[in-house]
Amino acid sequence: MRRLALAAVLLLGACSAGPPPSEVVPRGAADPQPAGASTVTAPPSSRPDPAPSCDATASLRPGPLPPAAQMPAGSTMERILQRGRLIAGVDQNSYLMGFRNSFTGEIEGFDVDVARQIAKAVFGDEKKVQFKVVTSAERIPMLKSGAVDVVVRTMTITCDRLEEVDFSQVYYQAGQRVLVRRNSGIGGVDGLADKRVCAAAGSTSLGAVASRAKTAVSVPNWTDCLVMLQQGQVDAISTDDTLLAGLAAQDPYTEVVGSRFTDESYGVGIPKGQQDLVRFVNGVLERMRADGTWRGIYDRWLSRLGPAPTPPAGRYRD
């Protein structure tokens, strides 16, 4: 009996003993990083010299919208009508703005509903739209190649980008903030000087935060940033408050902190030189503001940010 008791004690000890403290792997140290993650050593720029200053948010004045399915002969909209569908570049990884519903398989969100309103104005049917998923870095190349008719993907209008593509008027006014774990002690952008911060490649957010943090990490999609934050590979995520709200909604142990430190004016991206489509999309956005559609889309997707603000007023350079 003594031998059996001794064996039981030894077995219990073997089962209950954990690894020595020296063998405990630090949080995040052994976790693989998302594909495409890289460290940014300097604020990224798409060109060697800064673009000349411009009135970036002044677009082309819209005329009266033609009746649906009756687009002007020879126009870009007639070509889209004849094809039978609008091709829109959107996100599928940004909850609330552009994401894939795991139950239905459909892409949904604020930006997606804006794209559907453009399709509705062309065809009279908001379902006549083909969505192409694009990353932040792919938005301009997809427009320049003609692979999409429009990009509706939290795309900030800048003078630099206006040299490569055209934009609609502003359809949403966002601002950059910071997302952290609730126990981080970080209160905003001023607390990032000795921290590791994640942002998406090709975004204005990456350039705005790279010089404010000890280390900036670039990834293809915002959900990659959330994974790195959860794994302890970065201390914070910094981007527009719209995108951070979607990330925070997916992880209750995170919070958005600090005030806005940039202004991000979202516009619909349109291939360079298609002024008729720019004016048409601006007409759609004007109508959305006037008939309450814009507010309805906001209430559906972004009400967690607070009561619906007044939609951005159209500004035109002609």
C-alpha positions as semicolon CSV with decimal commas, in nm:
position;residue;x (nm);y (nm);z (nm)
1;M;0,000;0,000;0,000
2;R;0,290;0,238;0,079
3;R;0,427;0,182;-0,270
4;L;0,087;0,258;-0,429
5;A;0,047;0,576;-0,222
6;L;0,396;0,695;-0,311
7;A;0,332;0,634;-0,680
8;A;0,006;0,831;-0,662
9;V;0,182;1,126;-0,499
10;L;0,456;1,125;-0,762
11;L;0,198;1,106;-1,043
12;L;-0,003;1,393;-0,896
13;G;0,310;1,602;-0,870
14;A;0,401;1,531;-1,232
15;C;0,056;1,633;-1,355
16;S;0,031;1,953;-1,151
17;A;0,380;2,088;-1,205
18;G;0,409;2,364;-1,469
19;P;0,717;2,470;-1,658
20;P;0,985;2,652;-1,463
21;P;0,947;3,032;-1,471
22;S;1,250;3,057;-1,697
23;E;1,064;2,859;-1,968
24;V;0,752;3,078;-1,978
25;V;0,737;3,242;-2,322
26;P;0,662;3,617;-2,311
27;R;0,324;3,716;-2,451
28;G;0,348;3,773;-2,824
29;A;0,710;3,661;-2,856
30;A;0,638;3,329;-3,025
31;D;0,326;3,427;-3,220
32;P;0,368;3,460;-3,596
33;Q;0,304;3,804;-3,739
34;P;0,036;3,855;-4,008
35;A;0,152;3,803;-4,365
36;G;0,288;4,126;-4,510
37;A;0,369;4,287;-4,176
38;S;0,676;4,510;-4,183
39;T;0,842;4,772;-3,965
40;V;0,834;5,129;-4,095
41;T;1,154;5,318;-4,024
42;A;1,041;5,653;-4,166
43;P;0,706;5,817;-4,251
44;P;0,605;5,664;-4,586
45;S;0,555;5,878;-4,892
46;S;0,420;5,784;-5,233
47;R;0,645;6,037;-5,406
48;P;0,992;6,188;-5,347
49;D;0,859;6,543;-5,321
50;P;0,535;6,651;-5,154
51;A;0,242;6,729;-5,379
52;P;0,169;7,097;-5,430
53;S;-0,096;7,236;-5,199
54;C;-0,450;7,235;-5,330
55;D;-0,807;7,276;-5,214
56;A;-0,842;6,900;-5,185
57;T;-1,205;6,876;-5,077
58;A;-1,347;7,102;-5,350
59;S;-1,497;6,877;-5,617
60;L;-1,700;6,927;-5,937
61;R;-2,050;7,069;-5,912
62;P;-2,323;6,817;-5,997
63;G;-2,600;6,881;-6,246
64;P;-2,951;6,731;-6,228
65;L;-2,941;6,353;-6,197
66;P;-3,075;6,173;-6,505
67;P;-3,355;5,920;-6,446
68;A;-3,231;5,577;-6,347
69;A;-3,154;5,350;-6,645
70;Q;-3,150;5,655;-6,877
71;M;-2,788;5,766;-6,876
72;P;-2,661;6,032;-7,120
73;A;-2,537;5,893;-7,451
74;G;-2,162;5,845;-7,460
75;S;-2,120;5,900;-7,087
76;T;-1,923;5,688;-6,842
77;M;-2,253;5,608;-6,673
78;E;-2,399;5,476;-7,002
79;R;-2,102;5,243;-7,037
80;I;-2,165;5,114;-6,683
81;L;-2,536;5,077;-6,763
82;Q;-2,462;4,875;-7,077
83;R;-2,229;4,647;-6,883
84;G;-2,513;4,569;-6,646
85;R;-2,337;4,634;-6,316
86;L;-2,132;4,891;-6,127
87;I;-1,789;4,762;-6,018
88;A;-1,698;4,905;-5,678
89;G;-1,379;4,857;-5,479
90;V;-1,460;4,809;-5,110
91;D;-1,319;4,659;-4,792
92;Q;-1,421;4,330;-4,633
93;N;-1,215;4,358;-4,314
94;S;-1,340;4,681;-4,154
95;Y;-1,642;4,610;-3,936
96;L;-1,912;4,879;-3,970
97;M;-1,757;5,036;-4,283
98;G;-1,698;4,740;-4,515
99;F;-1,703;4,380;-4,391
100;R;-1,824;4,034;-4,486
101;N;-2,125;3,914;-4,287
102;S;-2,026;3,569;-4,161
103;F;-2,388;3,449;-4,163
104;T;-2,493;3,563;-4,511
105;G;-2,158;3,589;-4,686
106;E;-2,258;3,936;-4,809
107;I;-2,036;4,243;-4,784
108;E;-2,200;4,513;-4,571
109;G;-2,128;4,845;-4,403
110;F;-2,149;5,223;-4,437
111;D;-1,921;5,243;-4,742
112;V;-2,097;4,950;-4,905
113;D;-2,434;5,123;-4,871
114;V;-2,290;5,437;-5,033
115;A;-2,175;5,225;-5,328
116;R;-2,522;5,069;-5,350
117;Q;-2,677;5,416;-5,375
118;I;-2,455;5,492;-5,676
119;A;-2,569;5,168;-5,842
120;K;-2,931;5,253;-5,763
121;A;-2,893;5,592;-5,934
122;V;-2,755;5,426;-6,250
123;F;-2,983;5,123;-6,273
124;G;-3,276;5,188;-6,041
125;D;-3,158;4,876;-5,856
126;E;-2,903;4,893;-5,574
127;K;-2,820;4,524;-5,617
128;K;-2,662;4,577;-5,957
129;V;-2,316;4,622;-5,813
130;Q;-2,016;4,391;-5,817
131;F;-1,789;4,436;-5,518
132;K;-1,415;4,390;-5,554
133;V;-1,224;4,362;-5,229
134;V;-0,922;4,595;-5,219
135;T;-0,667;4,674;-4,949
136;S;-0,574;5,031;-4,862
137;A;-0,262;5,004;-5,077
138;E;-0,458;4,868;-5,376
139;R;-0,714;5,148;-5,401
140;I;-0,527;5,380;-5,637
141;P;-0,376;5,103;-5,855
142;M;-0,722;4,948;-5,904
143;L;-0,864;5,283;-6,014
144;K;-0,574;5,359;-6,246
145;S;-0,596;5,018;-6,412
146;G;-0,971;5,049;-6,472
147;A;-1,040;4,735;-6,269
148;V;-1,311;4,923;-6,077
149;D;-1,545;5,210;-6,159
150;V;-1,529;5,359;-5,810
151;V;-1,360;5,295;-5,478
152;V;-1,567;5,349;-5,165
153;R;-1,327;5,244;-4,890
154;T;-1,261;5,503;-4,617
155;M;-1,039;5,686;-4,868
156;T;-0,913;6,023;-4,749
157;I;-0,896;6,296;-5,014
158;T;-0,545;6,442;-5,034
159;C;-0,359;6,666;-5,279
160;D;-0,109;6,387;-5,336
161;R;-0,380;6,139;-5,432
162;L;-0,556;6,392;-5,653
163;E;-0,257;6,382;-5,885
164;E;-0,337;6,018;-5,961
165;V;-0,716;5,983;-5,926
166;D;-1,025;6,200;-5,895
167;F;-1,262;6,224;-5,600
168;S;-1,622;6,302;-5,526
169;Q;-1,717;6,561;-5,269
170;V;-1,667;6,460;-4,905
171;Y;-1,926;6,204;-4,793
172;Y;-1,794;6,148;-4,438
173;Q;-1,569;6,343;-4,203
174;A;-1,358;6,120;-3,979
175;G;-1,051;6,177;-3,763
176;Q;-0,755;5,971;-3,647
177;R;-0,741;5,842;-3,287
178;V;-0,580;5,553;-3,097
179;L;-0,701;5,205;-2,993
180;V;-0,533;5,027;-2,699
181;R;-0,593;4,749;-2,448
182;R;-0,793;4,873;-2,150
183;N;-0,506;4,826;-1,905
184;S;-0,244;4,993;-2,125
185;G;-0,216;5,329;-1,950
186;I;-0,199;5,500;-2,291
187;G;-0,430;5,800;-2,306
188;G;-0,389;5,914;-2,666
189;V;-0,141;5,995;-2,938
190;D;0,093;6,175;-2,697
191;G;0,153;5,845;-2,518
192;L;0,296;5,666;-2,821
193;A;0,652;5,801;-2,817
194;D;0,802;5,481;-2,670
195;K;0,538;5,240;-2,807
196;R;0,485;5,006;-3,101
197;V;0,191;5,116;-3,317
198;C;0,015;4,937;-3,604
199;A;-0,144;5,091;-3,915
200;A;-0,240;4,968;-4,262
201;A;-0,007;5,005;-4,558
202;G;-0,118;5,268;-4,808
203;S;-0,320;5,462;-4,549
204;T;-0,277;5,823;-4,447
205;S;-0,290;5,692;-4,089
206;L;0,047;5,523;-4,123
207;G;0,220;5,844;-4,227
208;A;0,049;6,042;-3,951
209;V;0,160;5,809;-3,672
210;A;0,501;5,682;-3,791
211;S;0,686;5,988;-3,662
212;R;0,498;5,988;-3,330
213;A;0,580;5,633;-3,218
214;K;0,897;5,444;-3,133
215;T;0,807;5,176;-3,388
216;A;0,539;5,171;-3,657
217;V;0,427;4,840;-3,805
218;S;0,261;4,826;-4,147
219;V;0,012;4,551;-4,234
220;P;-0,227;4,489;-4,528
221;N;-0,556;4,506;-4,332
222;W;-0,685;4,665;-4,011
223;T;-0,789;4,326;-3,872
224;D;-0,420;4,229;-3,889
225;C;-0,352;4,518;-3,650
226;L;-0,616;4,388;-3,409
227;V;-0,454;4,042;-3,409
228;M;-0,113;4,196;-3,336
229;L;-0,259;4,403;-3,051
230;Q;-0,427;4,095;-2,902
231;Q;-0,101;3,898;-2,927
232;G;0,098;4,173;-2,760
233;Q;0,310;4,240;-3,069
234;V;0,208;4,607;-3,076
235;D;0,091;4,844;-2,804
236;A;-0,164;5,042;-3,004
237;I;-0,348;5,083;-3,333
238;S;-0,397;5,427;-3,483
239;T;-0,637;5,515;-3,761
240;D;-0,973;5,684;-3,825
241;D;-1,230;5,671;-3,547
242;T;-1,476;5,494;-3,779
243;L;-1,238;5,202;-3,825
244;L;-1,135;5,194;-3,459
245;A;-1,500;5,175;-3,353
246;G;-1,537;4,860;-3,561
247;L;-1,225;4,704;-3,411
248;A;-1,331;4,792;-3,056
249;A;-1,672;4,634;-3,118
250;Q;-1,494;4,305;-3,194
251;D;-1,285;4,305;-2,875
252;P;-1,438;4,431;-2,547
253;Y;-1,093;4,442;-2,386
254;T;-0,993;4,736;-2,607
255;E;-1,089;5,102;-2,602
256;V;-1,052;5,411;-2,820
257;V;-0,860;5,684;-2,638
258;G;-0,762;6,046;-2,688
259;S;-0,908;6,309;-2,915
260;R;-0,881;6,335;-3,292
261;F;-0,540;6,456;-3,409
262;T;-0,611;6,460;-3,785
263;D;-0,906;6,538;-4,010
264;E;-0,990;6,264;-4,260
265;S;-1,231;6,365;-4,538
266;Y;-1,362;6,055;-4,715
267;G;-1,438;6,076;-5,086
268;V;-1,543;5,827;-5,352
269;G;-1,235;5,749;-5,562
270;I;-1,290;5,773;-5,939
271;P;-1,046;5,713;-6,228
272;K;-0,868;6,026;-6,347
273;G;-1,042;6,217;-6,626
274;Q;-1,396;6,082;-6,576
275;Q;-1,548;6,416;-6,485
276;D;-1,899;6,310;-6,585
277;L;-1,888;6,029;-6,329
278;V;-1,751;6,266;-6,062
279;R;-2,045;6,504;-6,120
280;F;-2,290;6,213;-6,123
281;V;-2,163;6,069;-5,794
282;N;-2,175;6,417;-5,640
283;G;-2,538;6,439;-5,746
284;V;-2,606;6,107;-5,574
285;L;-2,441;6,231;-5,254
286;E;-2,640;6,557;-5,266
287;R;-2,960;6,358;-5,295
288;M;-2,860;6,128;-5,009
289;R;-2,814;6,430;-4,783
290;A;-3,140;6,592;-4,888
291;D;-3,374;6,292;-4,863
292;G;-3,239;6,148;-4,536
293;T;-3,066;5,846;-4,691
294;W;-2,726;5,952;-4,554
295;R;-2,862;5,978;-4,200
296;G;-3,036;5,641;-4,232
297;I;-2,709;5,475;-4,335
298;Y;-2,527;5,645;-4,046
299;D;-2,789;5,530;-3,795
300;R;-2,765;5,175;-3,926
301;W;-2,388;5,143;-3,900
302;L;-2,224;5,421;-3,700
303;S;-2,468;5,520;-3,425
304;R;-2,221;5,383;-3,166
305;L;-2,010;5,691;-3,247
306;G;-2,293;5,914;-3,125
307;P;-2,597;6,085;-3,276
308;A;-2,582;6,138;-3,651
309;P;-2,388;6,454;-3,732
310;T;-2,487;6,690;-4,009
311;P;-2,357;6,536;-4,333
312;P;-2,056;6,718;-4,482
313;A;-2,170;7,004;-4,704
314;G;-2,073;6,987;-5,068
315;R;-1,786;7,214;-5,173
316;Y;-1,721;7,282;-5,540
317;R;-1,450;7,452;-5,738
318;D;-1,669;7,546;-6,037
